[in-house]
Structure formats: C-alpha cells, structure tokens
mmCIF file of C-alpha atoms in Angstrom:
data_model
loop_
_atom_site.group_PDB
_atom_site.id
_atom_site.type_symbol
_atom_site.label_atom_id
_atom_site.label_comp_id
_atom_site.label_asym_id
_atom_site.label_seq_id
_atom_site.Cartn_x
_atom_site.Cartn_y
_atom_site.Cartn_z
ATOM 1 C CA MET U 1 -22.812 -7.665 6.850
ATOM 2 C CA TYR U 2 -19.594 -7.962 4.780
ATOM 3 C CA ARG U 3 -16.678 -6.021 6.310
ATOM 4 C CA ARG U 4 -13.006 -5.662 5.340
ATOM 5 C CA GLU U 5 -10.427 -4.310 7.610
ATOM 6 C CA ILE U 6 -6.681 -3.750 7.464
ATOM 7 C CA ILE U 7 -4.553 -3.245 10.507
ATOM 8 C CA LEU U 8 -0.831 -2.050 10.471
ATOM 9 C CA ASP U 9 0.900 -3.194 13.602
ATOM 10 C CA ARG U 10 4.571 -3.856 14.139
ATOM 11 C CA GLY U 11 5.600 -4.003 10.480
ATOM 12 C CA ILE U 12 2.774 -6.256 9.482
ATOM 13 C CA LEU U 13 -0.270 -5.279 7.407
ATOM 14 C CA TYR U 14 -3.178 -7.659 8.451
ATOM 15 C CA PHE U 15 -6.076 -8.115 6.054
ATOM 16 C CA TYR U 16 -9.362 -9.290 7.659
ATOM 17 C CA ILE U 17 -12.741 -10.153 6.279
ATOM 18 C CA ASN U 18 -15.538 -10.297 8.770
ATOM 19 C CA GLY U 19 -13.125 -10.524 11.613
ATOM 20 C CA GLU U 20 -11.144 -13.536 10.137
ATOM 21 C CA LEU U 21 -7.494 -12.994 9.114
ATOM 22 C CA ILE U 22 -7.116 -13.728 5.496
ATOM 23 C CA LYS U 23 -3.481 -12.645 4.791
ATOM 24 C CA SER U 24 -0.610 -10.560 6.092
ATOM 25 C CA PHE U 25 1.991 -8.563 4.459
ATOM 26 C CA PRO U 26 5.274 -6.983 5.640
ATOM 27 C CA ALA U 27 4.979 -3.135 5.580
ATOM 28 C CA THR U 28 6.720 -0.086 6.642
ATOM 29 C CA THR U 29 5.785 3.576 7.102
ATOM 30 C CA GLY U 30 8.005 6.685 7.216
ATOM 31 C CA LEU U 31 11.752 6.710 6.673
ATOM 32 C CA PRO U 32 14.063 4.342 8.435
ATOM 33 C CA GLY U 33 15.021 5.673 11.851
ATOM 34 C CA VAL U 34 12.214 8.251 12.078
ATOM 35 C CA THR U 35 9.427 7.417 14.520
ATOM 36 C CA ASP U 36 7.662 10.719 15.203
ATOM 37 C CA PRO U 37 4.488 10.832 13.115
ATOM 38 C CA ASN U 38 4.550 14.753 13.326
ATOM 39 C CA ILE U 39 7.514 15.040 11.182
ATOM 40 C CA ALA U 40 6.227 15.792 7.638
ATOM 41 C CA ASN U 41 7.646 13.799 4.739
ATOM 42 C CA GLN U 42 9.700 11.617 6.979
ATOM 43 C CA GLY U 43 7.686 10.313 9.967
ATOM 44 C CA PRO U 44 5.211 7.350 9.827
ATOM 45 C CA ILE U 45 1.616 7.768 9.165
ATOM 46 C CA PRO U 46 -0.145 9.112 12.315
ATOM 47 C CA PRO U 47 -1.950 6.455 14.335
ATOM 48 C CA GLY U 48 -5.652 6.351 13.686
ATOM 49 C CA TRP U 49 -8.330 5.095 11.252
ATOM 50 C CA TYR U 50 -8.480 5.666 7.625
ATOM 51 C CA ILE U 51 -10.738 4.631 4.744
ATOM 52 C CA LEU U 52 -9.361 2.881 1.635
ATOM 53 C CA LYS U 53 -11.684 3.134 -1.391
ATOM 54 C CA PRO U 54 -10.809 0.348 -3.856
ATOM 55 C CA ASN U 55 -12.260 2.123 -6.746
ATOM 56 C CA GLU U 56 -9.455 4.762 -6.304
ATOM 57 C CA ILE U 57 -6.613 2.231 -6.921
ATOM 58 C CA ASN U 58 -4.010 3.461 -9.341
ATOM 59 C CA ASP U 59 -2.375 0.910 -11.648
ATOM 60 C CA TYR U 60 0.839 2.090 -13.200
ATOM 61 C CA ASP U 61 2.057 -1.323 -14.371
ATOM 62 C CA TYR U 62 2.234 -1.424 -18.136
ATOM 63 C CA GLU U 63 2.775 -5.182 -18.483
ATOM 64 C CA TYR U 64 0.555 -6.519 -15.668
ATOM 65 C CA THR U 65 -2.992 -5.877 -14.717
ATOM 66 C CA LEU U 66 -5.084 -6.865 -11.708
ATOM 67 C CA LYS U 67 -7.796 -8.244 -13.862
ATOM 68 C CA ASP U 68 -5.495 -10.821 -15.504
ATOM 69 C CA PRO U 69 -2.648 -11.687 -13.162
ATOM 70 C CA SER U 70 -1.113 -14.133 -15.658
ATOM 71 C CA SER U 71 -0.873 -11.527 -18.373
ATOM 72 C CA PHE U 72 2.658 -10.391 -17.472
ATOM 73 C CA TYR U 73 4.025 -13.975 -17.157
ATOM 74 C CA ILE U 74 2.346 -14.920 -20.415
ATOM 75 C CA LYS U 75 3.849 -11.930 -22.155
ATOM 76 C CA ALA U 76 7.285 -12.467 -20.583
ATOM 77 C CA GLY U 77 7.222 -16.145 -21.616
ATOM 78 C CA LEU U 78 6.336 -15.285 -25.181
ATOM 79 C CA LEU U 79 8.678 -12.373 -25.417
ATOM 80 C CA SER U 80 11.461 -14.114 -23.429
ATOM 81 C CA ARG U 81 14.020 -11.589 -22.218
ATOM 82 C CA TYR U 82 12.334 -8.705 -23.957
ATOM 83 C CA GLY U 83 9.165 -9.074 -21.796
ATOM 84 C CA ALA U 84 11.235 -9.218 -18.674
ATOM 85 C CA TYR U 85 13.176 -6.086 -19.890
ATOM 86 C CA LEU U 86 9.955 -4.136 -20.472
ATOM 87 C CA TYR U 87 8.762 -4.994 -16.923
ATOM 88 C CA LYS U 88 12.012 -3.937 -15.355
ATOM 89 C CA GLU U 89 12.208 -0.817 -17.487
ATOM 90 C CA ASN U 90 8.671 0.247 -16.471
ATOM 91 C CA ARG U 91 9.419 -0.365 -12.742
ATOM 92 C CA TYR U 92 12.542 1.893 -12.921
ATOM 93 C CA ARG U 93 10.788 4.571 -15.074
ATOM 94 C CA ASN U 94 8.124 4.639 -12.286
ATOM 95 C CA LEU U 95 10.824 5.029 -9.624
ATOM 96 C CA ASN U 96 12.583 7.776 -11.398
ATOM 97 C CA GLN U 97 9.522 9.792 -12.505
ATOM 98 C CA LYS U 98 7.095 9.349 -9.694
ATOM 99 C CA GLY U 99 9.198 8.441 -6.722
ATOM 100 C CA ASP U 100 9.285 4.971 -5.087
ATOM 101 C CA TRP U 101 5.548 4.375 -5.599
ATOM 102 C CA GLY U 102 5.636 0.974 -7.146
ATOM 103 C CA HIS U 103 2.988 -0.092 -9.691
ATOM 104 C CA TYR U 104 -0.040 0.404 -7.493
ATOM 105 C CA ASN U 105 -1.187 2.896 -4.962
ATOM 106 C CA VAL U 106 -4.404 4.053 -3.316
ATOM 107 C CA GLU U 107 -5.121 7.099 -1.100
ATOM 108 C CA LEU U 108 -6.080 6.647 2.507
ATOM 109 C CA HIS U 109 -8.924 9.073 3.661
ATOM 110 C CA LYS U 110 -8.403 10.196 7.274
ATOM 111 C CA LEU U 111 -11.474 9.090 9.409
ATOM 112 C CA LYS U 112 -10.053 9.754 12.891
ATOM 113 C CA LEU U 113 -6.724 10.188 14.547
ATOM 114 C CA LYS U 114 -5.897 8.471 17.810
ATOM 115 C CA TYR U 115 -4.331 11.680 19.195
ATOM 116 C CA ASN U 116 -5.386 15.363 18.957
ATOM 117 C CA VAL U 117 -3.162 17.272 16.615
ATOM 118 C CA PRO U 118 -3.649 20.994 15.986
ATOM 119 C CA ALA U 119 -5.127 21.610 12.599
ATOM 120 C CA GLN U 120 -2.120 23.568 11.356
ATOM 121 C CA GLN U 121 0.134 20.526 12.186
ATOM 122 C CA GLN U 122 -1.883 17.758 10.725
ATOM 123 C CA ARG U 123 -0.449 15.838 7.800
ATOM 124 C CA PHE U 124 -2.492 14.563 4.851
ATOM 125 C CA GLY U 125 -2.082 12.879 1.477
ATOM 126 C CA PHE U 126 -1.261 9.240 2.762
ATOM 127 C CA PHE U 127 -1.313 6.255 0.422
ATOM 128 C CA ILE U 128 -0.719 2.575 0.490
ATOM 129 C CA HIS U 129 1.722 1.651 -2.194
ATOM 130 C CA GLY U 130 4.567 -0.704 -3.261
ATOM 131 C CA GLY U 131 8.070 0.226 -4.412
ATOM 132 C CA ILE U 132 11.637 -0.925 -4.480
ATOM 133 C CA ARG U 133 13.025 0.680 -1.471
ATOM 134 C CA GLU U 134 11.773 -0.009 2.110
ATOM 135 C CA GLY U 135 10.106 3.003 3.846
ATOM 136 C CA SER U 136 8.265 6.080 2.560
ATOM 137 C CA ALA U 137 7.640 9.772 3.346
ATOM 138 C CA GLY U 138 4.826 8.734 5.604
ATOM 139 C CA CYS U 139 2.709 6.436 3.477
ATOM 140 C CA ILE U 140 2.229 2.675 4.124
ATOM 141 C CA ASP U 141 4.752 0.819 1.858
ATOM 142 C CA VAL U 142 4.064 -2.836 0.986
ATOM 143 C CA ASP U 143 7.239 -3.045 -1.058
ATOM 144 C CA GLY U 144 7.420 -6.168 -3.322
ATOM 145 C CA ASN U 145 4.140 -7.455 -1.979
ATOM 146 C CA GLU U 146 2.065 -4.842 -3.827
ATOM 147 C CA ARG U 147 0.704 -7.122 -6.535
ATOM 148 C CA ASP U 148 -0.646 -9.745 -3.970
ATOM 149 C CA PHE U 149 -1.905 -6.959 -1.681
ATOM 150 C CA PHE U 150 -3.877 -5.089 -4.378
ATOM 151 C CA GLN U 151 -5.074 -8.228 -6.139
ATOM 152 C CA LEU U 152 -6.501 -9.353 -2.772
ATOM 153 C CA ILE U 153 -8.442 -6.087 -2.486
ATOM 154 C CA ILE U 154 -9.836 -6.298 -5.972
ATOM 155 C CA LYS U 155 -10.668 -10.097 -5.658
ATOM 156 C CA THR U 156 -12.583 -9.513 -2.439
ATOM 157 C CA ASN U 157 -14.668 -6.587 -3.737
ATOM 158 C CA LYS U 158 -18.459 -7.253 -3.702
ATOM 159 C CA TYR U 159 -19.366 -4.252 -5.866
ATOM 160 C CA ASP U 160 -22.420 -3.674 -3.821
ATOM 161 C CA GLY U 161 -21.561 -0.496 -1.858
ATOM 162 C CA THR U 162 -19.630 -2.322 0.815
ATOM 163 C CA ASP U 163 -16.253 -2.149 -0.726
ATOM 164 C CA ASP U 164 -14.622 0.599 1.383
ATOM 165 C CA ILE U 165 -12.075 -0.781 3.793
ATOM 166 C CA LEU U 166 -11.336 0.435 7.271
ATOM 167 C CA VAL U 167 -7.525 0.798 7.807
ATOM 168 C CA GLU U 168 -6.236 1.067 11.418
ATOM 169 C CA VAL U 169 -2.694 2.279 12.098
ATOM 170 C CA THR U 170 -1.647 1.322 15.600
ATOM 171 C CA ASP U 171 0.780 3.202 17.922
ATOM 172 C CA THR U 172 3.537 0.858 16.850
ATOM 173 C CA PRO U 173 3.260 0.545 12.968
ATOM 174 C CA ASN U 174 6.832 -0.500 12.307
ATOM 175 C CA ARG U 175 8.736 -3.531 13.209
ATOM 176 C CA LEU U 176 11.097 -3.661 16.257
ATOM 177 C CA GLY U 177 14.418 -2.022 15.418
ATOM 178 C CA TRP U 178 13.075 0.296 12.750
ATOM 179 C CA GLU U 179 13.971 3.277 14.883
ATOM 180 C CA ASN U 180 17.626 2.272 14.922
ATOM 181 C CA MET U 181 18.052 1.901 11.094
#
C-alpha cells in the first residue's frame, strides 16, 4: 500500500513515502519565542496528527505553477528584469493582502491531538504554507522552501484515492533556541 507521511520535529519537516525518508525541509510553527500551543494566534500547532489533502492546495503564484516548474524561469528569462519584477511584486502583494502565506498553502484537518484539550480551548484552522518571514500564527511555515515542498506533494500523488497525507506534529516542533528568540 502506498503511504505518505510528514513529521514535524525540532524545526525539520520530514517527508516519507512508505517509511523511507524522501526529503526534509526547515520549518517553524508559531511566533518566535512562543512555545505554548494553547495560545491562540501565537503558539505552535498543537502536537498530534493531521490529514493533508493535496487536492486542497491553494496556489497564489501568478508567474509559477506546480504543473510546469520551469515556467517562471522561462518567463523571467524572456522578460528579463520585468519577469523578476512581476514575481517580486506578486510575492509582496500576497504578503500585504493575505498575511505571510507565501504562494502555496493547504489546510491541515485535525485527526487526533496528543493531549486532551477542552473543546472550548481547542484551536483550529491550521495550514502548511510558505512566506517571507519565519514563524506563523500557529501554522507550519516552510518559508522559502514552499515550491520544493508543494511540488514534491504534487509529484508523488497517485490520483487513486491514496493521496491524503498523514502529518504528525511532535512535542518539540521547533528547533532548539526558538523559545529564546
């Protein structure tokens, strides 16, 4: 059976297929210095298991698509500085209008938390996304690695009903020293 899994541990997002590590990406969750997952809009994503549905990936990049990764570079090469300007302009427009979401994001659907949290204190609405600044309001942020990360998800889809990915968030999702930033 084909199985993909992502594990966030100590500031690294590990991508596995059938138990074999395929690639890892630096990642953060929550705002720098905040370690309590119960603090809404600041703390890291609560430890537990989530489901990522690749068909829910949002692509906000106007000059680059996951289906043709060379398209931006071709356009930038043909358009010279104008192409690079469009890319940079779209990136900052996204930051100013939608927050620091980067060009791609996908919602994480809660499967099971590692700790019991009263219903009225549970947080929701977590995503994996990119962005310019390190950290987030509780989502998993892959920063400048978003293209590689989301391209890997799309490239490894089977489109046979097995595409959902299990995401595990450990008790120590951020790198050592994050709490002191």
